[in-house]
C-alpha cells in the first residue's frame, strides 16, 4: 500500500486491509483509554511515553502526506476510513457503525455504540459536543442513505437530559428534501430514553453536484464520503 | 497518585503532574495521527500493534475505575483533565487551550488550535461535528468565564463555508443571561474567514445550583467542569 488513491481494489484486498487495520486501530483506542485512566507512577509513565514514541517513529517511517481522506479510503468499494466518527482507521472514532434499518422512514439509519472515558464532559457524562458530533454524522448518513447526500448547512440540537457514558444508541432519518437540500432528524437514546435531539439541513455543494454529473454513467452515484 | 479525588493538591504538585502528563498525552496524540497516516507493510503494522498492546497493559496495571472526571481533575486548583476538547490528559482532545480575552464582551474567550488527520470529515476538511464539538465547549466556557456557567440546553450551528484542516481559531462570548440561563455565541475562523457560527442556551441544572448554594462560603463558586 502506498500513498496513491486506491479506487479499484478487489473485495478480497478490502477484506485483507480491514482484518489488518481494525484490530490495530482498536489497540490504539485501548491505549487512549488507558492513557486517561492510568495511575501508575511517574517512572512508568515516562517509560510508556518512550515506548509510544518508538512505535510512532516505526509507523511514520512510511506515511502519506496530510490526512487520509484526500489519499485513500474513498474508492468505489471503500469507506471513509479516516472519518472522526465512523473511520475504522481513526482511533478518535468510537467508531460508530451505522446501518440502514429498512424501516418506513426515508433514509432511516441506526447505530449502537459505547462511549468511554475519552468522550467525557461533565463527570460521568458524555460531552454535549460529542453528542452533536455523532448526530451530525448520523443525520448526514441518513441523507446519504436516502440518496440525497449533502454537507451540513445548519444543525439544531436540543438536550433533553444528560447522556451517561456507556452503551448508547442513535437513530436518524430524512424528514423531507427538495432538489439538492435535505432536512434530516435524529436522536441519541440512553438507558432512560432520548437524551439529545437534532435536526439539520444538508446541502450538496455545487462542486459535488458537478462531480456527480460527470460520473453519472458510473455504477456508484454518491461520493462515499457523503454516506 | 491513586484513584481518589485530589481536591487539595499544592500548586507545586499541580505543576509536577502537568509536566509529567502533558508530554505523555501528546505522545499518544502523535501515535493517533501516525496510526491514521501510516503506509508501512502488514508485518510492521502487526509489530506496532503488539508494542501498543504491551504499553497499554503496562498502563492498566494500575488505573481508576471508569472515566477520569468523576475521580480526579476537578479539585480546587485543577482543570477538567479528562475533557474531550480541553483535557490535557485526553489524547482525543486537540487539546483546545481557552483563554479569556479581556475584551469588551462579557465572558469573552478565544483559542488558537490545530486540527490534523484525526478530525477529518470530507477529504481535507474538518468534520462538521468536530466544529460543533469545539463550539459547544467554547460557548460553555464563555458562560463559565462570565460567572454564569451551565450545561448545554440548545445549540444552533450555521455552516458558512468548509473548515479546512490545519490552523484555526475560535471565539465565544455571552450574549445575555437571566437567572440560571445564559445565552452565548461564537464562531470558528479559518484562513478565509468565519466558517461556522454557533449560538446556544446554557442552563445550570438544579443539582448544581444546590451544590453551589451549599458551598457559598468556599472561595471558588463555580464547579470547575463548567468552565
Coordinates of C-alpha atoms in Angstrom, one line a residue:
Chain A
X1 CA 0.0 0.0 0.0
X2 CA 1.4 3.4 -0.9
X3 CA 0.0 6.9 -0.8
X4 CA -1.9 6.8 -4.1
X5 CA -5.7 6.7 -4.2
X6 CA -6.9 3.1 -4.4
X7 CA -10.1 3.3 -6.5
X8 CA -10.2 -0.3 -7.7
X9 CA -9.0 -2.6 -5.0
X10 CA -10.7 -6.1 -5.1
X11 CA -13.2 -7.2 -2.4
X12 CA -10.5 -9.6 -1.2
X13 CA -8.0 -6.8 -0.8
X14 CA -10.6 -4.7 1.1
X15 CA -11.2 -7.6 3.5
X16 CA -7.5 -8.1 4.0
X17 CA -7.0 -4.4 4.8
X18 CA -9.9 -4.4 7.3
X19 CA -8.6 -7.5 9.0
X20 CA -5.2 -5.8 9.4
X21 CA -6.3 -2.2 10.4
X22 CA -9.4 -2.9 12.6
X23 CA -7.6 -4.6 15.4
X24 CA -4.6 -2.3 15.1
X25 CA -6.8 0.8 15.4
X26 CA -8.7 -0.8 18.2
X27 CA -5.4 -1.3 20.1
X28 CA -4.7 2.4 19.9
X29 CA -8.2 3.2 21.2
X30 CA -7.5 1.0 24.2
X31 CA -4.2 2.9 24.7
X32 CA -6.1 6.2 24.6
X33 CA -8.4 4.9 27.3
X34 CA -5.5 3.7 29.4
X35 CA -3.7 7.0 29.0
X36 CA -6.6 8.8 30.6
X37 CA -7.2 6.3 33.4
X38 CA -3.8 5.1 34.4
X39 CA -2.4 5.8 37.9
X40 CA 1.0 4.1 37.5
X41 CA 3.9 6.0 38.9
X42 CA 6.0 8.7 37.2
X43 CA 8.7 6.3 36.2
X44 CA 6.2 4.0 34.5
X45 CA 4.6 7.0 32.7
X46 CA 7.9 8.1 31.3
X47 CA 8.8 4.5 30.2
X48 CA 5.4 4.2 28.5
X49 CA 6.0 7.5 26.7
X50 CA 9.3 6.3 25.4
X51 CA 7.7 3.1 24.1
X52 CA 4.9 5.1 22.4
X53 CA 7.4 7.5 20.7
X54 CA 9.3 4.5 19.4
X55 CA 6.2 2.9 18.0
X56 CA 5.2 6.2 16.4
X57 CA 8.6 6.5 14.7
X58 CA 8.2 3.0 13.4
X59 CA 4.8 3.9 11.8
X60 CA 6.0 7.2 10.5
X61 CA 8.9 5.6 8.6
X62 CA 6.4 5.5 5.7
X63 CA 3.2 7.6 5.7
X64 CA 1.0 9.7 3.5
X65 CA 1.3 13.5 3.4
X66 CA -1.6 15.1 5.2
X67 CA -4.9 13.4 6.2
X68 CA -6.2 10.1 5.0
X69 CA -9.4 11.2 3.2
X70 CA -7.6 13.0 0.4
X71 CA -5.5 10.0 -0.4
X72 CA -7.2 6.7 0.2
X73 CA -10.4 5.3 1.6
X74 CA -12.7 6.8 -1.0
X75 CA -12.6 4.3 -3.8
X76 CA -15.6 2.6 -5.2
X77 CA -15.7 -0.1 -2.6
X78 CA -14.1 1.8 0.3
X79 CA -15.5 3.5 3.4
X80 CA -14.3 6.9 4.7
X81 CA -11.7 5.2 7.0
X82 CA -10.3 8.4 8.3
X83 CA -13.6 9.9 9.4
X84 CA -13.7 11.2 13.0
X85 CA -16.9 9.3 13.8
X86 CA -17.1 6.2 11.6
X87 CA -13.5 5.8 10.5
X88 CA -12.2 2.3 11.1
X89 CA -8.6 3.6 10.8
X90 CA -9.2 6.6 13.1
X91 CA -8.6 5.9 16.8
X92 CA -10.6 9.1 17.7
X93 CA -13.7 7.5 16.2
X94 CA -15.6 5.3 18.7
X95 CA -16.2 4.1 15.9
X96 CA -19.9 4.3 15.2
X97 CA -21.1 1.6 12.8
X98 CA -24.1 2.9 11.0
X99 CA -26.7 0.6 9.4
X100 CA -29.8 1.1 7.4
X101 CA -32.9 0.0 9.4
X102 CA -35.1 -0.9 6.4
X103 CA -37.7 1.0 8.4
X104 CA -40.6 3.1 7.0
X105 CA -38.9 6.4 7.2
X106 CA -36.8 7.6 4.3
X107 CA -33.1 7.1 4.7
X108 CA -33.6 5.6 8.2
X109 CA -30.3 4.6 9.9
X110 CA -29.4 3.5 13.4
X111 CA -26.4 2.5 15.4
X112 CA -25.5 1.1 18.8
X113 CA -22.2 2.2 20.3
X114 CA -20.3 2.6 23.5
X115 CA -18.6 5.8 24.8
X116 CA -15.9 5.6 27.4
X117 CA -13.6 8.0 29.3
X118 CA -12.3 9.6 26.1
X119 CA -15.7 11.2 25.4
X120 CA -16.3 12.8 28.8
X121 CA -17.6 16.3 29.5
X122 CA -19.1 16.8 33.0
X123 CA -18.1 13.9 35.3
X124 CA -19.5 10.6 34.2
X125 CA -21.4 12.2 31.3
X126 CA -20.9 12.4 27.5
X127 CA -19.6 15.8 26.4
X128 CA -22.5 17.7 24.9
X129 CA -20.4 18.4 21.8
X130 CA -19.7 14.6 21.3
X131 CA -23.5 14.1 21.1
X132 CA -23.6 16.8 18.4
X133 CA -20.6 15.3 16.6
X134 CA -22.3 11.9 16.4
X135 CA -25.7 13.3 15.5
X136 CA -24.1 15.4 12.7
X137 CA -22.7 12.2 11.3
X138 CA -25.9 10.2 11.7
X139 CA -28.1 12.9 10.0
X140 CA -25.6 13.2 7.2
X141 CA -25.6 9.4 6.7
X142 CA -29.4 9.3 6.7
X143 CA -29.3 11.9 3.9
X144 CA -26.8 9.8 2.0
X145 CA -28.7 6.5 2.7
X146 CA -31.8 8.1 1.2
X147 CA -29.8 9.0 -1.9
X148 CA -29.9 12.7 -1.1
X149 CA -26.4 13.4 0.4
X150 CA -25.1 16.8 1.4
X151 CA -22.7 18.7 3.7
X152 CA -24.1 20.2 6.9
X153 CA -25.6 23.6 6.4
X154 CA -27.4 24.0 9.7
X155 CA -27.7 21.8 12.8
X156 CA -30.0 22.4 15.8
X157 CA -29.5 20.4 19.0
X158 CA -31.9 20.1 21.9
X159 CA -30.5 18.5 25.1
X160 CA -33.4 16.7 26.9
X161 CA -31.4 15.1 29.7
X162 CA -27.7 14.3 30.5
X163 CA -26.2 11.5 28.4
X164 CA -24.3 9.0 30.6
X165 CA -21.1 7.4 29.4
X166 CA -21.6 3.8 28.5
X167 CA -23.8 1.9 26.0
X168 CA -26.0 4.2 23.8
X169 CA -27.9 4.1 20.5
X170 CA -28.8 6.7 17.9
X171 CA -31.3 6.9 15.0
X172 CA -31.7 9.4 12.1
X173 CA -33.9 9.7 9.1
X174 CA -34.8 12.1 6.3
X175 CA -37.7 14.5 7.1
X176 CA -38.0 16.0 3.6
X177 CA -35.9 17.0 0.6
X178 CA -36.0 19.5 -2.2
X179 CA -33.6 19.4 -5.1
X180 CA -30.1 19.4 -3.5
X181 CA -31.4 20.2 0.0
X182 CA -32.2 17.5 2.6
X183 CA -33.7 18.0 6.0
X184 CA -32.9 15.2 8.5
X185 CA -33.7 14.5 12.1
X186 CA -32.4 12.1 14.7
X187 CA -31.7 11.5 18.4
X188 CA -29.5 9.7 20.9
X189 CA -31.1 7.3 23.3
X190 CA -29.6 6.4 26.7
X191 CA -30.9 4.0 29.4
X192 CA -33.6 6.4 30.4
X193 CA -34.8 7.4 26.9
X194 CA -34.0 10.2 24.4
X195 CA -31.2 12.4 25.7
X196 CA -30.4 14.7 22.7
X197 CA -32.5 15.5 19.6
X198 CA -31.1 17.0 16.4
X199 CA -32.4 18.4 13.1
X200 CA -30.3 19.6 10.3
X201 CA -30.2 20.9 6.8
X202 CA -27.8 19.2 4.4
X203 CA -26.8 20.7 1.1
X204 CA -24.9 19.1 -1.8
X205 CA -22.4 21.8 -2.8
X206 CA -22.0 22.8 -6.4
X207 CA -18.6 21.1 -6.8
X208 CA -20.1 17.8 -5.7
X209 CA -23.2 18.2 -7.9
X210 CA -20.8 18.8 -10.9
X211 CA -18.7 15.8 -9.9
X212 CA -21.8 13.7 -9.8
X213 CA -23.0 14.9 -13.2
X214 CA -19.6 14.0 -14.6
X215 CA -19.8 10.4 -13.3
X216 CA -23.4 9.7 -14.0
X217 CA -22.5 6.7 -16.1
X218 CA -20.6 5.2 -13.1
X219 CA -22.4 2.4 -11.1
X220 CA -21.8 4.5 -8.0
X221 CA -23.7 7.8 -7.9
X222 CA -22.9 9.0 -4.4
X223 CA -19.4 10.1 -3.3
X224 CA -18.7 7.7 -0.5
X225 CA -17.7 10.5 2.0
X226 CA -21.3 11.7 1.9
X227 CA -22.6 8.4 3.2
Chain B
X1 CA -1.4 9.3 42.7
X2 CA -4.3 6.9 43.3
X3 CA -7.9 6.9 42.3
X4 CA -9.2 9.2 45.0
X5 CA -10.3 12.8 44.2
X6 CA -7.5 15.3 44.8
X7 CA -9.1 18.4 46.0
X8 CA -6.2 19.9 47.8
X9 CA -3.1 19.3 45.8
X10 CA -0.5 22.1 46.1
X11 CA 0.4 24.4 43.1
X12 CA 3.8 22.6 43.0
X13 CA 2.2 19.2 42.8
X14 CA -0.1 20.5 40.0
X15 CA 2.9 21.7 38.1
X16 CA 4.7 18.4 38.6
X17 CA 1.6 16.5 37.3
X18 CA 1.3 18.8 34.2
X19 CA 5.0 18.4 33.4
X20 CA 4.5 14.6 33.5
X21 CA 1.2 14.2 31.8
X22 CA 1.3 16.8 29.0
X23 CA 4.2 15.3 27.0
X24 CA 2.9 11.8 27.7
X25 CA -0.6 12.6 26.3
X26 CA 0.9 14.5 23.4
X27 CA 3.0 11.4 22.5
X28 CA -0.3 9.4 22.3
X29 CA -1.8 12.1 20.0
X30 CA 1.2 11.7 17.7
X31 CA 0.6 8.0 17.7
X32 CA -3.1 8.5 16.8
X33 CA -2.0 10.7 13.8
X34 CA 0.6 8.1 12.7
X35 CA -2.0 5.3 13.0
X36 CA -4.2 7.0 10.5
X37 CA -1.5 8.0 8.1
X38 CA 1.0 5.2 8.1
X39 CA 1.7 3.1 5.0
X40 CA 4.2 0.6 6.5
X41 CA 3.7 -3.0 5.5
X42 CA 1.5 -5.6 7.2
X43 CA 4.3 -7.0 9.2
X44 CA 5.2 -3.6 10.7
X45 CA 1.5 -2.9 11.5
X46 CA 1.3 -6.2 13.4
X47 CA 4.5 -5.5 15.3
X48 CA 3.4 -2.0 16.2
X49 CA 0.1 -3.4 17.4
X50 CA 1.9 -5.8 19.7
X51 CA 4.0 -2.9 21.1
X52 CA 0.9 -0.8 21.7
X53 CA -0.9 -3.7 23.5
X54 CA 2.2 -4.2 25.8
X55 CA 2.3 -0.4 26.6
X56 CA -1.5 -0.5 27.3
X57 CA -1.1 -3.4 29.7
X58 CA 1.7 -1.6 31.5
X59 CA -0.5 1.5 32.0
X60 CA -3.6 -0.6 33.0
X61 CA -1.6 -2.3 35.8
X62 CA -2.9 0.4 38.0
X63 CA -5.9 2.6 36.9
X64 CA -9.1 4.2 38.1
X65 CA -12.4 2.6 37.6
X66 CA -14.5 4.4 35.0
X67 CA -13.7 7.8 33.5
X68 CA -11.4 10.5 34.9
X69 CA -13.9 13.3 35.6
X70 CA -15.6 11.5 38.5
X71 CA -12.3 10.8 40.2
X72 CA -9.7 13.4 39.7
X73 CA -9.1 16.6 37.9
X74 CA -11.8 18.7 39.5
X75 CA -10.3 19.8 42.7
X76 CA -10.0 23.5 43.6
X77 CA -6.8 24.1 41.6
X78 CA -7.5 21.5 38.8
X79 CA -8.7 21.7 35.3
X80 CA -11.0 19.1 33.7
X81 CA -8.2 16.9 32.5
X82 CA -10.3 14.2 31.0
X83 CA -12.5 16.6 28.9
X84 CA -12.8 15.6 25.2
X85 CA -12.0 19.1 24.0
X86 CA -9.7 20.7 26.6
X87 CA -8.4 17.8 28.6
X88 CA -4.7 17.8 28.9
X89 CA -4.8 14.1 29.8
X90 CA -7.2 13.1 27.0
X91 CA -5.5 12.2 23.7
X92 CA -8.8 12.7 21.8
X93 CA -8.7 16.4 22.8
X94 CA -6.7 18.5 20.3
X95 CA -6.4 20.0 23.0
X96 CA -8.0 23.4 22.8
X97 CA -6.4 25.9 25.2
X98 CA -9.1 28.5 26.0
X99 CA -8.1 31.9 27.4
X100 CA -10.1 35.0 28.5
X101 CA -9.6 37.8 26.0
X102 CA -10.2 40.6 28.5
X103 CA -12.3 42.1 25.6
X104 CA -15.4 44.2 25.9
X105 CA -17.9 41.4 25.5
X106 CA -19.0 39.5 28.7
X107 CA -17.3 36.2 29.2
X108 CA -15.3 36.6 26.0
X109 CA -12.9 33.7 25.4
X110 CA -10.7 32.7 22.5
X111 CA -8.4 29.9 21.3
X112 CA -6.0 29.1 18.6
X113 CA -5.6 25.4 17.7
X114 CA -4.6 23.0 15.0
X115 CA -6.7 20.1 13.7
X116 CA -5.0 17.2 11.8
X117 CA -6.0 13.9 10.2
X118 CA -7.9 12.7 13.3
X119 CA -10.6 15.3 12.9
X120 CA -11.4 14.8 9.2
X121 CA -14.9 14.5 7.7
X122 CA -15.0 15.2 3.9
X123 CA -11.4 14.9 2.4
X124 CA -9.1 17.6 3.7
X125 CA -11.9 19.2 5.7
X126 CA -12.8 19.4 9.4
X127 CA -15.7 17.1 10.3
X128 CA -18.8 19.3 10.7
X129 CA -19.5 17.7 14.0
X130 CA -16.0 18.5 15.3
X131 CA -16.7 22.1 14.7
X132 CA -19.9 21.8 16.8
X133 CA -17.9 19.9 19.5
X134 CA -15.4 22.7 19.8
X135 CA -18.0 25.4 19.7
X136 CA -20.1 23.7 22.3
X137 CA -17.1 23.7 24.6
X138 CA -16.2 27.3 23.7
X139 CA -19.7 28.7 24.4
X140 CA -19.9 26.7 27.6
X141 CA -16.5 28.2 28.7
X142 CA -17.7 31.7 27.8
X143 CA -20.7 31.2 30.1
X144 CA -18.3 29.9 32.9
X145 CA -15.8 32.7 32.3
X146 CA -18.7 35.2 32.8
X147 CA -19.6 33.6 36.1
X148 CA -22.8 32.2 34.6
X149 CA -22.0 28.5 33.9
X150 CA -24.4 25.9 32.7
X151 CA -24.9 22.7 30.7
X152 CA -25.9 22.9 27.1
X153 CA -29.7 23.1 26.7
X154 CA -29.8 24.0 23.0
X155 CA -27.1 24.6 20.3
X156 CA -27.7 26.0 16.8
X157 CA -24.9 25.8 14.2
X158 CA -24.7 27.5 10.9
X159 CA -22.0 26.3 8.5
X160 CA -20.9 29.3 6.3
X161 CA -18.1 27.6 4.4
X162 CA -16.0 24.4 4.7
X163 CA -13.5 24.4 7.5
X164 CA -10.1 23.2 6.2
X165 CA -7.8 21.0 8.4
X166 CA -4.9 23.0 9.8
X167 CA -4.5 26.1 12.0
X168 CA -7.8 27.6 13.2
X169 CA -9.1 29.9 15.8
X170 CA -12.4 30.3 17.7
X171 CA -14.1 32.9 19.8
X172 CA -17.1 32.9 22.1
X173 CA -18.9 35.3 24.4
X174 CA -22.1 35.7 26.5
X175 CA -24.9 37.3 24.6
X176 CA -27.3 37.7 27.6
X177 CA -28.3 35.9 30.8
X178 CA -31.3 35.6 33.1
X179 CA -31.1 33.8 36.4
X180 CA -29.6 30.4 35.8
X181 CA -29.9 30.7 32.0
X182 CA -27.1 32.0 29.8
X183 CA -27.2 32.6 26.0
X184 CA -23.8 32.5 24.3
X185 CA -22.5 32.9 20.8
X186 CA -19.3 32.1 19.0
X187 CA -17.6 31.1 15.8
X188 CA -14.6 29.3 14.2
X189 CA -12.4 31.2 11.9
X190 CA -10.3 29.7 9.1
X191 CA -7.8 31.2 6.6
X192 CA -10.7 32.7 4.6
X193 CA -12.8 34.0 7.5
X194 CA -15.7 32.7 9.7
X195 CA -16.5 29.1 8.8
X196 CA -19.1 28.0 11.4
X197 CA -21.3 30.1 13.7
X198 CA -22.9 28.9 16.9
X199 CA -25.4 30.1 19.4
X200 CA -26.6 28.2 22.5
X201 CA -28.5 28.3 25.7
X202 CA -26.7 27.0 28.8
X203 CA -28.6 26.2 32.0
X204 CA -27.2 25.5 35.4
X205 CA -29.1 22.4 36.5
X206 CA -30.9 22.2 39.9
X207 CA -28.4 19.8 41.4
X208 CA -25.5 22.2 40.5
X209 CA -27.4 25.2 41.9
X210 CA -27.9 23.3 45.1
X211 CA -24.3 22.3 45.2
X212 CA -23.3 26.0 44.7
X213 CA -25.6 27.1 47.5
X214 CA -24.0 24.6 49.9
X215 CA -20.5 25.8 49.2
X216 CA -21.2 29.5 49.0
X217 CA -18.6 30.1 51.7
X218 CA -16.0 28.5 49.6
X219 CA -13.5 30.7 47.7
X220 CA -14.4 29.0 44.5
X221 CA -18.1 29.5 43.5
X222 CA -18.1 27.8 40.1
X223 CA -17.7 24.0 39.7
X224 CA -14.6 23.7 37.5
X225 CA -16.2 21.4 34.9
X226 CA -18.5 24.2 33.9
X227 CA -15.6 26.4 32.8

